Coordinates of C-alpha atoms in Angstrom, one line a residue:
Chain A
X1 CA -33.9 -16.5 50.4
X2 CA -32.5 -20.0 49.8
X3 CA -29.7 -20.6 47.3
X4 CA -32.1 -22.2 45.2
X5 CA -34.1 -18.8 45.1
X6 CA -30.9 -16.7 44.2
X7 CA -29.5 -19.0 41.7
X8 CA -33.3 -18.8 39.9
X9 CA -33.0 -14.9 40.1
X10 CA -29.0 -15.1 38.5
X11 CA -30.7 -17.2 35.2
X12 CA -33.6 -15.0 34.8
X13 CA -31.4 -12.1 35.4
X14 CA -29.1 -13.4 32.6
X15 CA -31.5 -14.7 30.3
X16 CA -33.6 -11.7 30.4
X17 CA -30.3 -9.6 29.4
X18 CA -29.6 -12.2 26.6
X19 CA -32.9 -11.4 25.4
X20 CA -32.7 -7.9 25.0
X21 CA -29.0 -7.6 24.1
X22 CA -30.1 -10.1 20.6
X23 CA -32.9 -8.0 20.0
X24 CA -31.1 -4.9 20.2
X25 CA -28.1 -5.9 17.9
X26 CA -30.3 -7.7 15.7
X27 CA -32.2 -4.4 15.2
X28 CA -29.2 -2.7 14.7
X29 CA -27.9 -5.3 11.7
X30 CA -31.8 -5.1 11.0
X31 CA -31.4 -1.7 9.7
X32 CA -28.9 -3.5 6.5
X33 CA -30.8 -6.3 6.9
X34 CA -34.1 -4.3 5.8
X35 CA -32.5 -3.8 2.6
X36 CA -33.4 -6.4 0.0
X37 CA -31.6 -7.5 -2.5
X38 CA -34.0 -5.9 -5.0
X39 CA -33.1 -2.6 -3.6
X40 CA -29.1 -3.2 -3.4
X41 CA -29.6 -4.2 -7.1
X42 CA -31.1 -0.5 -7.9
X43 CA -27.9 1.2 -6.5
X44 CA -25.1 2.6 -7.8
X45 CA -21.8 0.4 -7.0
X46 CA -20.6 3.4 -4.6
X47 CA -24.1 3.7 -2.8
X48 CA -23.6 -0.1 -2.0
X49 CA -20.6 0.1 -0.5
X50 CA -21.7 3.3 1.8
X51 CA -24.4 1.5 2.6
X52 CA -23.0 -0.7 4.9
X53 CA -22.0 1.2 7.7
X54 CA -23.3 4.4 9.5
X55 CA -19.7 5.3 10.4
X56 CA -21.0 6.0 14.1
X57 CA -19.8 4.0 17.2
X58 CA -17.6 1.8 15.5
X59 CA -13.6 0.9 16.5
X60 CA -11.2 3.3 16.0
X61 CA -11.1 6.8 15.0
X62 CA -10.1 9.0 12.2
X63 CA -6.5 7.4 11.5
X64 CA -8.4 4.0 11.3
X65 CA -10.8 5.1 9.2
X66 CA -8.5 6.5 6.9
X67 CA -6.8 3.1 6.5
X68 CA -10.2 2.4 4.5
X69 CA -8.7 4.8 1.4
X70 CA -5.7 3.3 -1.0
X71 CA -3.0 5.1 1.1
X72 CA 0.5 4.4 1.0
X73 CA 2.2 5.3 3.9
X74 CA 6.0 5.6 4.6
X75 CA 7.9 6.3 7.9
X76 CA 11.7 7.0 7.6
X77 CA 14.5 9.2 9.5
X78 CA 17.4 10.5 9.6
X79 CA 19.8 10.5 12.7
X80 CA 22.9 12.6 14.1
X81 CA 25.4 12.1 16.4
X82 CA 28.5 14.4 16.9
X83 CA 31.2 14.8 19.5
X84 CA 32.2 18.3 18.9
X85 CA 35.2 20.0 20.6
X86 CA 35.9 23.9 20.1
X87 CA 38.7 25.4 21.2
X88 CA 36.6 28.4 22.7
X89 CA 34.0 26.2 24.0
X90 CA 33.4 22.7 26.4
X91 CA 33.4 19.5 24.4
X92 CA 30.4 18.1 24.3
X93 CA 28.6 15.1 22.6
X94 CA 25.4 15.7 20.9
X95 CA 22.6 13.7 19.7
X96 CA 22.1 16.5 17.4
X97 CA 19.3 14.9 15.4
X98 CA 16.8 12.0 15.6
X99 CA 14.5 13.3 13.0
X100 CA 11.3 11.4 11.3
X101 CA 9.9 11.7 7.3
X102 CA 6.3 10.6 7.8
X103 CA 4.4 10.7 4.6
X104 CA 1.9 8.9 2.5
X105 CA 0.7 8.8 -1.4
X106 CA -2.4 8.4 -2.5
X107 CA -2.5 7.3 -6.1
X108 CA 0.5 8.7 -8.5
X109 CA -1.0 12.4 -7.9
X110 CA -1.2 13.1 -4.2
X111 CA 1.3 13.5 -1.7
X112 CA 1.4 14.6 1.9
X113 CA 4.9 14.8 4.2
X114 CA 6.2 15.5 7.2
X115 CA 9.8 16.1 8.5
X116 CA 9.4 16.0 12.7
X117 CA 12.7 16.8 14.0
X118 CA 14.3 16.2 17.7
X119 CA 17.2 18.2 18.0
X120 CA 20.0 17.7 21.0
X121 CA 18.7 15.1 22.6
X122 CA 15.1 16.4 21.9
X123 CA 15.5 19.8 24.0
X124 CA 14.0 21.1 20.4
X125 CA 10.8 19.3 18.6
X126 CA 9.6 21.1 15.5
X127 CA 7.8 20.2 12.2
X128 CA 10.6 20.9 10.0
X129 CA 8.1 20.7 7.1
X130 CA 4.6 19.5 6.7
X131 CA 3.7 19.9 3.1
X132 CA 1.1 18.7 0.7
X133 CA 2.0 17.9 -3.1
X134 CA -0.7 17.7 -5.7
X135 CA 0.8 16.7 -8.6
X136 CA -1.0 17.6 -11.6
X137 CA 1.7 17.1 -14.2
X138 CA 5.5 16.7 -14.1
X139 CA 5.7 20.5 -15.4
X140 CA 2.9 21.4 -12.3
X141 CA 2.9 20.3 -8.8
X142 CA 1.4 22.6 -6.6
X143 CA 2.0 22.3 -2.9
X144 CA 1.1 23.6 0.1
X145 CA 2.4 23.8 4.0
X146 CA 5.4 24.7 5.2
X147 CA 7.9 23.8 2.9
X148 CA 11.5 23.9 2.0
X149 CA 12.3 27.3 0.6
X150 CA 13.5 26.7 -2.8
X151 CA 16.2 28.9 -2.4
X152 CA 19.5 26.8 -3.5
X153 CA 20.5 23.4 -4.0
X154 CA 21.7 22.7 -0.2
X155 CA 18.6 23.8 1.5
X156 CA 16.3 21.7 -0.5
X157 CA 18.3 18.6 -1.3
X158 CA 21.9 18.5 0.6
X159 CA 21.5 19.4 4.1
X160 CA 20.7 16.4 6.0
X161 CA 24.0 15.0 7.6
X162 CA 23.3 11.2 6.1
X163 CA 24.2 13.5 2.9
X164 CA 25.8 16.8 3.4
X165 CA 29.8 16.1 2.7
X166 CA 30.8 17.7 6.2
X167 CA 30.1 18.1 9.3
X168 CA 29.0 21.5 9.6
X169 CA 27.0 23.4 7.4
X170 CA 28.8 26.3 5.8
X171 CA 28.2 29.8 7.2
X172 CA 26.1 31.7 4.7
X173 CA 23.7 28.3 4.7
X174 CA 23.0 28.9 8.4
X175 CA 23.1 33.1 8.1
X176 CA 22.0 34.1 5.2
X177 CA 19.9 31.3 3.5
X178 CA 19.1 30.0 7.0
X179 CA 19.1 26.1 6.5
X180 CA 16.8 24.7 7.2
X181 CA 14.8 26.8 5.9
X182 CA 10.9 26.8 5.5
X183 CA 8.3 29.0 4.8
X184 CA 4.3 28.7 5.3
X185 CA 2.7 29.4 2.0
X186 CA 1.9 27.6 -1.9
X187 CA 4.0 27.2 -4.5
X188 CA 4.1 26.1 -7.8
X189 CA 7.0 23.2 -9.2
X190 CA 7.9 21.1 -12.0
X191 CA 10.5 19.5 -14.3
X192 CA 10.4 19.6 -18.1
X193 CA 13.0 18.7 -20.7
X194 CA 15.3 20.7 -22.3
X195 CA 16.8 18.6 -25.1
X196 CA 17.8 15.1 -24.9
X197 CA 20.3 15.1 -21.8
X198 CA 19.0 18.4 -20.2
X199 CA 15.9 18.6 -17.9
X200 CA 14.7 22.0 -16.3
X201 CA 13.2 22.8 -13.0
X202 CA 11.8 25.5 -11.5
X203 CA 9.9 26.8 -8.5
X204 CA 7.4 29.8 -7.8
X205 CA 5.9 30.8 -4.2
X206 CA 3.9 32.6 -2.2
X207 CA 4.7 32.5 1.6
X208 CA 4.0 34.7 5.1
X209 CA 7.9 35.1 4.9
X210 CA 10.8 35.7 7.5
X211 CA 10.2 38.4 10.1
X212 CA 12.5 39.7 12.8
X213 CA 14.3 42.8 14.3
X214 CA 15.5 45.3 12.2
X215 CA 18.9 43.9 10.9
X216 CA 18.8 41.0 13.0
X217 CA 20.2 38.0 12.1
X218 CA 18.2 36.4 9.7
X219 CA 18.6 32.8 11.4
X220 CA 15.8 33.9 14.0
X221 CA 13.5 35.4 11.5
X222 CA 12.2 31.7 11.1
X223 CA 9.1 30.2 11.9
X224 CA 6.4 33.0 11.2
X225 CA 4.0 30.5 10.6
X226 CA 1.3 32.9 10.6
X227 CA 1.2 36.2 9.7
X228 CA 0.0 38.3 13.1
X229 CA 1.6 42.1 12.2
X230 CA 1.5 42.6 8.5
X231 CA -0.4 41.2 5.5
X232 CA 2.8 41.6 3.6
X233 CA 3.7 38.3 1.6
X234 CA 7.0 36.9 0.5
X235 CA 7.6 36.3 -2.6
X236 CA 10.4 34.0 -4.6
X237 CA 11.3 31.3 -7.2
X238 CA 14.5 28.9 -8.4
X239 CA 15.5 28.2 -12.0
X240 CA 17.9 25.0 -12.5
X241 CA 19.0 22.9 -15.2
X242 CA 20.6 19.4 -14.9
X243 CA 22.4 17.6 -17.5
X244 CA 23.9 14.3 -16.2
X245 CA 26.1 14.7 -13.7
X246 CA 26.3 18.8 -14.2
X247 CA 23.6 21.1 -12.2
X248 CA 23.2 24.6 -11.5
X249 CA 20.6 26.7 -10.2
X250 CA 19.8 30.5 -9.0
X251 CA 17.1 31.1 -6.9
X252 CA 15.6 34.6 -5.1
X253 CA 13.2 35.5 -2.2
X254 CA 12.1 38.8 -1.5
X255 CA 9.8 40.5 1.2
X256 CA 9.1 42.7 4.0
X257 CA 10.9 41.6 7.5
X258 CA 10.0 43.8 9.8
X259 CA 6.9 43.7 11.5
X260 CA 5.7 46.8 10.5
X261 CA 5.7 45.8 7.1
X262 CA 7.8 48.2 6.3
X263 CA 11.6 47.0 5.7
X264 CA 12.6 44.6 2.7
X265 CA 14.5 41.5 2.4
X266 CA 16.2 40.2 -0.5
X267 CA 18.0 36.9 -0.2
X268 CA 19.5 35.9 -4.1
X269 CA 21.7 32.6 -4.1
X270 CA 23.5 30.8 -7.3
X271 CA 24.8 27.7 -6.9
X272 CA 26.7 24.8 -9.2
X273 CA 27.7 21.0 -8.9
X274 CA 29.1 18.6 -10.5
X275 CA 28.9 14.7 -9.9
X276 CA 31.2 12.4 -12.0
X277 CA 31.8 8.4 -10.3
X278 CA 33.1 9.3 -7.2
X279 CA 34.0 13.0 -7.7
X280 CA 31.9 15.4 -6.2
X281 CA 32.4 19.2 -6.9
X282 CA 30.2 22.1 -5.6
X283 CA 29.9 26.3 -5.2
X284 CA 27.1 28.2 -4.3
X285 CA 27.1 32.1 -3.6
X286 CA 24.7 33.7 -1.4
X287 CA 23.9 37.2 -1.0
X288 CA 21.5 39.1 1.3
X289 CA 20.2 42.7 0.9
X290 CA 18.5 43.7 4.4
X291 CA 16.8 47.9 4.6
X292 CA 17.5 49.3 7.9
X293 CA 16.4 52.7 8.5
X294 CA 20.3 53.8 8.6
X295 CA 21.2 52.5 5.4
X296 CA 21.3 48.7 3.5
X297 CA 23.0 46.1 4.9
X298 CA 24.5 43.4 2.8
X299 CA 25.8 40.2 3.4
X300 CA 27.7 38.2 1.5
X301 CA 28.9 34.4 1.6
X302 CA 30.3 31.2 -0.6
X303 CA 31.5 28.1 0.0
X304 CA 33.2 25.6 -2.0
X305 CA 33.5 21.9 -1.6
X306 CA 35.6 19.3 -2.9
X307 CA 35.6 15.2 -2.4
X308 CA 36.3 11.7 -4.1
X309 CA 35.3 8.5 -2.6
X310 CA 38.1 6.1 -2.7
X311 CA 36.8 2.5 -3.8
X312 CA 33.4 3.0 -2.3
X313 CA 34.5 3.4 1.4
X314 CA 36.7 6.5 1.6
X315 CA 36.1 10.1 1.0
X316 CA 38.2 12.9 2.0
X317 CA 36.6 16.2 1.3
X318 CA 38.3 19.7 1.3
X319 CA 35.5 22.9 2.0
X320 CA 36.6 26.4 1.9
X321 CA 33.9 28.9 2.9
X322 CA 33.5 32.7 4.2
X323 CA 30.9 34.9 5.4
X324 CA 31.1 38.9 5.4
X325 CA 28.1 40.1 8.0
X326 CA 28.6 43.7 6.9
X327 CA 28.5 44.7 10.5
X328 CA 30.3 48.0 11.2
X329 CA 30.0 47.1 15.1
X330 CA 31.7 43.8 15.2
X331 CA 34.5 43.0 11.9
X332 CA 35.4 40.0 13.5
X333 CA 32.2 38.2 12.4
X334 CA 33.8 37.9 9.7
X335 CA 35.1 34.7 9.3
X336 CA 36.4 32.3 6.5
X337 CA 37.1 28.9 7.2
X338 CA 38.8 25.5 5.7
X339 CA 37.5 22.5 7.0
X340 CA 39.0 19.7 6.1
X341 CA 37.8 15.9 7.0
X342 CA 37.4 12.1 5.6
X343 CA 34.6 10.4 5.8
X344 CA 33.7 6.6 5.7
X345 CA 31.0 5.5 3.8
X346 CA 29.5 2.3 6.0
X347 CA 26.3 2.7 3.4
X348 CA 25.0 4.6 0.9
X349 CA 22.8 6.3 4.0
X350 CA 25.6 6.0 6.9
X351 CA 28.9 7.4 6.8
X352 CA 31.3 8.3 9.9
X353 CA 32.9 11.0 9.4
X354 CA 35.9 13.3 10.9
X355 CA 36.5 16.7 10.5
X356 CA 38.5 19.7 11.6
X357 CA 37.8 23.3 10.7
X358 CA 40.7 25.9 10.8
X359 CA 38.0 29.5 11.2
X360 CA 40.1 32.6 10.3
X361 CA 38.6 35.9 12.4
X362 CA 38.8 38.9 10.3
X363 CA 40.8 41.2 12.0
X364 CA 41.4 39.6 15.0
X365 CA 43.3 36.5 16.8
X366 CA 40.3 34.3 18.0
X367 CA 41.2 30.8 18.7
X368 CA 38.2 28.7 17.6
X369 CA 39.3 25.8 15.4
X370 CA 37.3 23.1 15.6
X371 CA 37.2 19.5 15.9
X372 CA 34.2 17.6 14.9
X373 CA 33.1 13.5 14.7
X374 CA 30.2 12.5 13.4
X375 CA 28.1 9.6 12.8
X376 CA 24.8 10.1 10.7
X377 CA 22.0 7.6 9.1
X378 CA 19.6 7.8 7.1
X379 CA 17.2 5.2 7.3
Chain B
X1 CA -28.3 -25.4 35.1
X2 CA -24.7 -24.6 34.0
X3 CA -24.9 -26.4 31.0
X4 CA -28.4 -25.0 29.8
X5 CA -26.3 -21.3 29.8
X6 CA -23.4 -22.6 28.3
X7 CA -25.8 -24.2 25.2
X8 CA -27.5 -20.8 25.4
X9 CA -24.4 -18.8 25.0
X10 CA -23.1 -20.9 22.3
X11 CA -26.7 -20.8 20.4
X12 CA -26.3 -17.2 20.4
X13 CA -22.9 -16.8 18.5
X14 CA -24.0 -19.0 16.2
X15 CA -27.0 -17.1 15.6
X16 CA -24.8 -13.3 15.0
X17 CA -22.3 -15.0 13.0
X18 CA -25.5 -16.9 10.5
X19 CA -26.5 -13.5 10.1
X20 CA -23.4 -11.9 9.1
X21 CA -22.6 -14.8 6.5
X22 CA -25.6 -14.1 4.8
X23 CA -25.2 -10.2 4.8
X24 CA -22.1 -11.4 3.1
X25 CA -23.6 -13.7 0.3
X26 CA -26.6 -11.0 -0.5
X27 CA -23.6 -8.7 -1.2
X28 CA -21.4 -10.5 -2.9
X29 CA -24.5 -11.5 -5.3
X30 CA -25.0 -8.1 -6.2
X31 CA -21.7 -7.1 -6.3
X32 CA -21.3 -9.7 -9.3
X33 CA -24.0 -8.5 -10.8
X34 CA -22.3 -4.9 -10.7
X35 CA -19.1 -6.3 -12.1
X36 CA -21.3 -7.6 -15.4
X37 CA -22.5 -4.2 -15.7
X38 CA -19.6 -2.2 -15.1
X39 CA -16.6 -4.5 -17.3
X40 CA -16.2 -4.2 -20.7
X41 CA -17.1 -8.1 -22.2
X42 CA -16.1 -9.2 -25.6
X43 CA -19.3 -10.0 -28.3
X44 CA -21.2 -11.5 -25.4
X45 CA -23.4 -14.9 -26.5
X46 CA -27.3 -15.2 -26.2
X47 CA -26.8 -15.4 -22.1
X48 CA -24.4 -14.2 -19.5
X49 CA -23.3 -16.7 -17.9
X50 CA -22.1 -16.8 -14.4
X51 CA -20.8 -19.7 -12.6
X52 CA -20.1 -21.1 -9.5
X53 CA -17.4 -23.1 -8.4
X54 CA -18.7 -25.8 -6.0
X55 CA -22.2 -26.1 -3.3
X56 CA -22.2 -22.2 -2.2
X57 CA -25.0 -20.3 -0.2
X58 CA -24.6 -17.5 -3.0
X59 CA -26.4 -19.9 -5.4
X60 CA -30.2 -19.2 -5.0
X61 CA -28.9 -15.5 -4.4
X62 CA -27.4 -15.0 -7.8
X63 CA -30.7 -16.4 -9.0
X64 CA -32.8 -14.0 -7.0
X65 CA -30.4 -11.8 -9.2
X66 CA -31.1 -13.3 -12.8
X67 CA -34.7 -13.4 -12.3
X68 CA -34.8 -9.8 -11.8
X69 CA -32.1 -7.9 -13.8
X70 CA -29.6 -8.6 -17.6
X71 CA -26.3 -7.5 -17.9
X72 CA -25.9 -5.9 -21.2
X73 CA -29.6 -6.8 -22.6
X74 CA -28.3 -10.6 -21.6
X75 CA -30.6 -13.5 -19.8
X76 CA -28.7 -14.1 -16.7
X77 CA -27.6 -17.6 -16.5
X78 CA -26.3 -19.3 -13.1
X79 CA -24.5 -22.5 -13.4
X80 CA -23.2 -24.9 -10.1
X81 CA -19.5 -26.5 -12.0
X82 CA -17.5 -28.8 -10.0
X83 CA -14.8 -29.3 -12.8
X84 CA -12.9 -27.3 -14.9
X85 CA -14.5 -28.9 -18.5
X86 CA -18.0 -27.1 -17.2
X87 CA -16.4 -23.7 -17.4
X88 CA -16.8 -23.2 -21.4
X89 CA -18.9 -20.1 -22.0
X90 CA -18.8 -18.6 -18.2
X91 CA -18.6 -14.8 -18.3
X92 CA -18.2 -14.8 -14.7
X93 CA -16.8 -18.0 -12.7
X94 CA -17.1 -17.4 -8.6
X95 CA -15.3 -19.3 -6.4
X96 CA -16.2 -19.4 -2.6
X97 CA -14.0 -19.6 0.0
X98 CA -13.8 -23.2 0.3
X99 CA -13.0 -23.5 -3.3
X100 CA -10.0 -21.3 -3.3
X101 CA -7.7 -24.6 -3.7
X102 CA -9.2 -24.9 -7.4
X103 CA -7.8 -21.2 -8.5
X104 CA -4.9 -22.2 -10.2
X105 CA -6.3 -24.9 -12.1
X106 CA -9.4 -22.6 -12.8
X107 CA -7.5 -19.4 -13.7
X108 CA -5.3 -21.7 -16.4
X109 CA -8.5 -23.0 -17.9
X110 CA -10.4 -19.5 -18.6
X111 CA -6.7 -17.9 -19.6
X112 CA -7.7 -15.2 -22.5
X113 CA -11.1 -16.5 -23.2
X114 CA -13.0 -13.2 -21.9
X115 CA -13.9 -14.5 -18.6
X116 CA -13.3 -13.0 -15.0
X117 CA -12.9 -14.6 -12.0
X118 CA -14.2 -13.4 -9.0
X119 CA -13.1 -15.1 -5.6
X120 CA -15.2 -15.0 -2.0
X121 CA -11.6 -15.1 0.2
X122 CA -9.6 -12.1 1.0
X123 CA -6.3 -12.0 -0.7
X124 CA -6.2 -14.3 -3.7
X125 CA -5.5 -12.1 -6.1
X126 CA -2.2 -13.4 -5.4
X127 CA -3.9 -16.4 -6.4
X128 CA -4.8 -16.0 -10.0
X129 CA -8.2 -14.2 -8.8
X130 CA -9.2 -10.7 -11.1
X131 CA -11.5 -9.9 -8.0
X132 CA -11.5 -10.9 -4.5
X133 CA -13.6 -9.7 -1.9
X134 CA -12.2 -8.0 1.0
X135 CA -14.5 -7.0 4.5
X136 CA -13.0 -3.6 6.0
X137 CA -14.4 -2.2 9.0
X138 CA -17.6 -4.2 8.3
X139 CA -18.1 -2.7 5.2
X140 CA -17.6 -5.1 2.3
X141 CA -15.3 -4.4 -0.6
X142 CA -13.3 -5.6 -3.6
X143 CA -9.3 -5.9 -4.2
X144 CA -9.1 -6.1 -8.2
X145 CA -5.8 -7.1 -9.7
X146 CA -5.4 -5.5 -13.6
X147 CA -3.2 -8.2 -14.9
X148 CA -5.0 -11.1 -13.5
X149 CA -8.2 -9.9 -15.5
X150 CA -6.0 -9.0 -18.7
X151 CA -4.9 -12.8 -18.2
X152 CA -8.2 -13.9 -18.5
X153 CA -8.8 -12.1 -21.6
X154 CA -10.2 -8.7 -19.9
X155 CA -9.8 -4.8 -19.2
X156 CA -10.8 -3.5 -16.1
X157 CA -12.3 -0.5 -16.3
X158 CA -11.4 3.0 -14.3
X159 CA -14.8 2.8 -12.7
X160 CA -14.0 -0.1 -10.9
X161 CA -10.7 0.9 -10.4
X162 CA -12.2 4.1 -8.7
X163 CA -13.7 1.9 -5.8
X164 CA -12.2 -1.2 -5.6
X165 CA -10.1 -1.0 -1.8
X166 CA -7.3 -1.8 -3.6
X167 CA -5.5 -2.1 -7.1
X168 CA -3.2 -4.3 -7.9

């Protein structure tokens, strides 16, 4: 075959796929096409704009196609990093947390977020939350997912280190109300108004619940994202009340721990602040009844905090706090605790802060003071 | 032999993209019709006017549209302006794409007289435009903007606020 030959057979080739390739996409836009403008004049404003797509083998998939609805979308994050140096353990530094709030609104009603969290160094990757908000009023919002348990002030609103006033969390917040905390289930929220300067809030839910050994610590009764064992349901709720600067709240949670079903937990906490230019004052009591088959156990735990920020920069803050574990096999868990520490405030989101804890041992000489820097954003 | 392809190829692009344009002018015709049904006019007059700013493709197409249907019991009336003084008694005033530059001057003429403007480019509500089209994932839509249309003497209504892709 001479070159003349083959170079014949490349354009017929070619033009013959031309051919077919118009007629095929012009059959395809043939299928709008068809409709008139008669026809698009009969429809409904919504039909016309379904119309004009099959939603089949087009770009993209379902995170493109949602970009078609009026959603605003937000990404922001929060981020820890600590060198931490016990006396009864190896310093260490820590990139404790690099955590991500992915979220979106859609109109003033609906509200979905997420809180993904890398802990050290990302050796831990959880959905911290994942909730849904329907708002159907400010006095009703109903949401759904796993969600911050209502249970006190510093769960819900305080823990995050870009805020929290020290380094650590205090004791009963990681033992008894075991921040953070979240639960799989609905509840029902809202504000309302009591009198001019007051406003009221509260919280009602529904959730699978904590579930662990019997008398465990309730830290690791986390993350029973679905009920396997037991149809028991948790139960619980938060009343609060802020005027100005001045907020306290009470909250409870109730339910069944135990796999079996059979043994309850109460968790009750009460907590008050107070926030005046750059004085920051706040208690909070928790309290946890646990049913063993021996007999109740009940712990017990406070913490307050005290801090001033110093022309906008500088802000020392004093913490006392204690834990009783009500364990008749070890006293020494015990422990109370002043921490002491300043922080610098580098923006209303970043502060540096330095911090040294001086732990007390019930009943015992344990050496495990501890000294703590941290540097957190959030962003 | 390599130019004949090369014309051929070129011949062929022009051919998709003429048909897309005028997918894009039959809906944009009725999707002004749908915005006279849909808003809430003042007293309308005798007719309902809608004009269009400049030579436009949409033209013959609005007509197909006023021979066949009223807005509010009105006589559809399509009118070609190339200056602002021709704007008196438009209900609707479109402005193509190529026309966009005349927004300002066309928004500040129609300012509270019951009148909204409805523009062919993407984006220009920031512009002064009420309505302006918007093509998402080959499906074509509307951005509105509420106080654009309140300037021109207008309030959009929740139906359109329902599907418009976006409200400003």
């Amino acid at each position: 075959m001479n070159l003349h030959t083959e170079k014949l057979r490349s354009l017929l080739c070619f033009f013959g796929f031309s051919l077919t390739f118009l007629t095929f996409s012009h059959h395809a836009t043939a299928q709008v096409d068809d409709i008139s403008l008669e026809e698009l004049l009969e429809m409904d404003i919504e039909k016309m704009v379904e119309l004009q797509s099959s939603g089949r083998g087009e770009v993209g998939s379902f995170g493109y196609r949602l970009g078609d609805n009026d959603s605003r979308f937000n990404i922001h994050g929060y981020t820890t990093n600590e060198f931490i140096s016990a006396q009864n353990g190896v310093s260490t530094f820590d990139n404790h947390y690099y955590n991500l709030f992915v979220g979106s609104s859609i109109g003033d009603k609906i509200f979905a977020e997420i809180q993904l969290e890398y802990e050290h160094g990302g050796e831990e990757i959880q959905a911290r939350y994942a909730q849904l908000d329907y708002k159907v009023n400010d006095a009703l919002i109903i949401r759904t997912g796993k969600f911050l348990v209502p249970i006190n002030v510093f769960n819900e609103y305080l823990y995050p280190e870009y805020i929290n006033k020290a380094i650590s969390r205090p004791f009963m917040n990681r033992n008894i109300t075991p921040t953070a905390w979240a639960e799989v289930g609905v509840q029902l929220r809202g504000s309302f108004a009591m009198g001019e300067q007051t406003r009221g809030f509260y919280s009602a839910y529904v959730v699978n619940g904590l579930e662990g050994e019997e008398g465990g610590d309730i830290r690791s009764m986390r993350n029973n994202h679905r009920d396997k064992n037991s149809d028991n349901k948790a139960f619980g709720g938060k009343f609060g009340i802020k005027n100005g600067g001045l907020e306290l709240g009470t909250g409870v949670y109730t339910g069944k721990y135990t796999a079996d079903g059979e043994l309850g937990l109460t968790i009750f906490s009460v907590d008050a602040g107070y926030v005046n230019s750059g004085l920051t004052l706040r208690a909070e009591y928790n309290m946890a009844n646990m049913q063993t088959t021996a007999r109740d156990i009940v712990r017990t735990g406070a913490s307050a905090t005290a801090s001033y920020i110093i022309k906008d920069k500088v802000e020392p803050i004093l913490r006392y706090d204690f834990m009783n574990w009500d364990d008749e096999t070890d006293p020494t868990k015990d422990k109370n605790r002043i921490y002491a520490g300043i922080n610098y405030l580098i923006s209303n989101t970043m502060n540096l802060k330095f911090g040294y804890e001086f732990i007390t041992n019930e009943g015992a000489e344990i050496d495990d003071n501890v000294l703590a820097f941290q540097l957190a954003l959030g962003f | 032999m390599k130019n004949t392809t090369r014309i051929l190829i070129a011949l062929f692009f022009v051919l998709i993209s003429f048909g897309a344009e005028a997918q894009d002018s039959k809906f944009h015709s009725a999707y002004l019709y749908q915005f006279g049904r849909i808003m809430n006019w003042p007293a309308l007059e005798d007719e309902f006017v809608i004009a269009v700013w400049g030579d436009s493709d949409i033209i013959p197409l609005v007509e197909k549209v006023a021979s066949i249907k009223k807005v509010k019991e009105k006589t559809i009336v399509v009118r070609k302006v190339t200056n602002i003084n021709q704007l008196s008694g438009s209900n609707i005033v479109f402005v193509p794409a190529d026309g966009v530059s005349a927004l300002g001057k066309i928004t500040a003429t129609i300012r509270n007289q019951g009148v909204l403007v409805v523009s062919e480019k993407k984006g220009t509500t920031r512009n002064g435009a009420g309505i302006s089209f918007i093509k998402v994932n080959g499906k074509m839509l509307f951005e509105l903007h509420k106080a654009n249309i309140a300037a021109g003497g207008l309030k959009s209504t929740l139906a359109l606020e329902r599907i418009a892709h976006k409200v400003y």
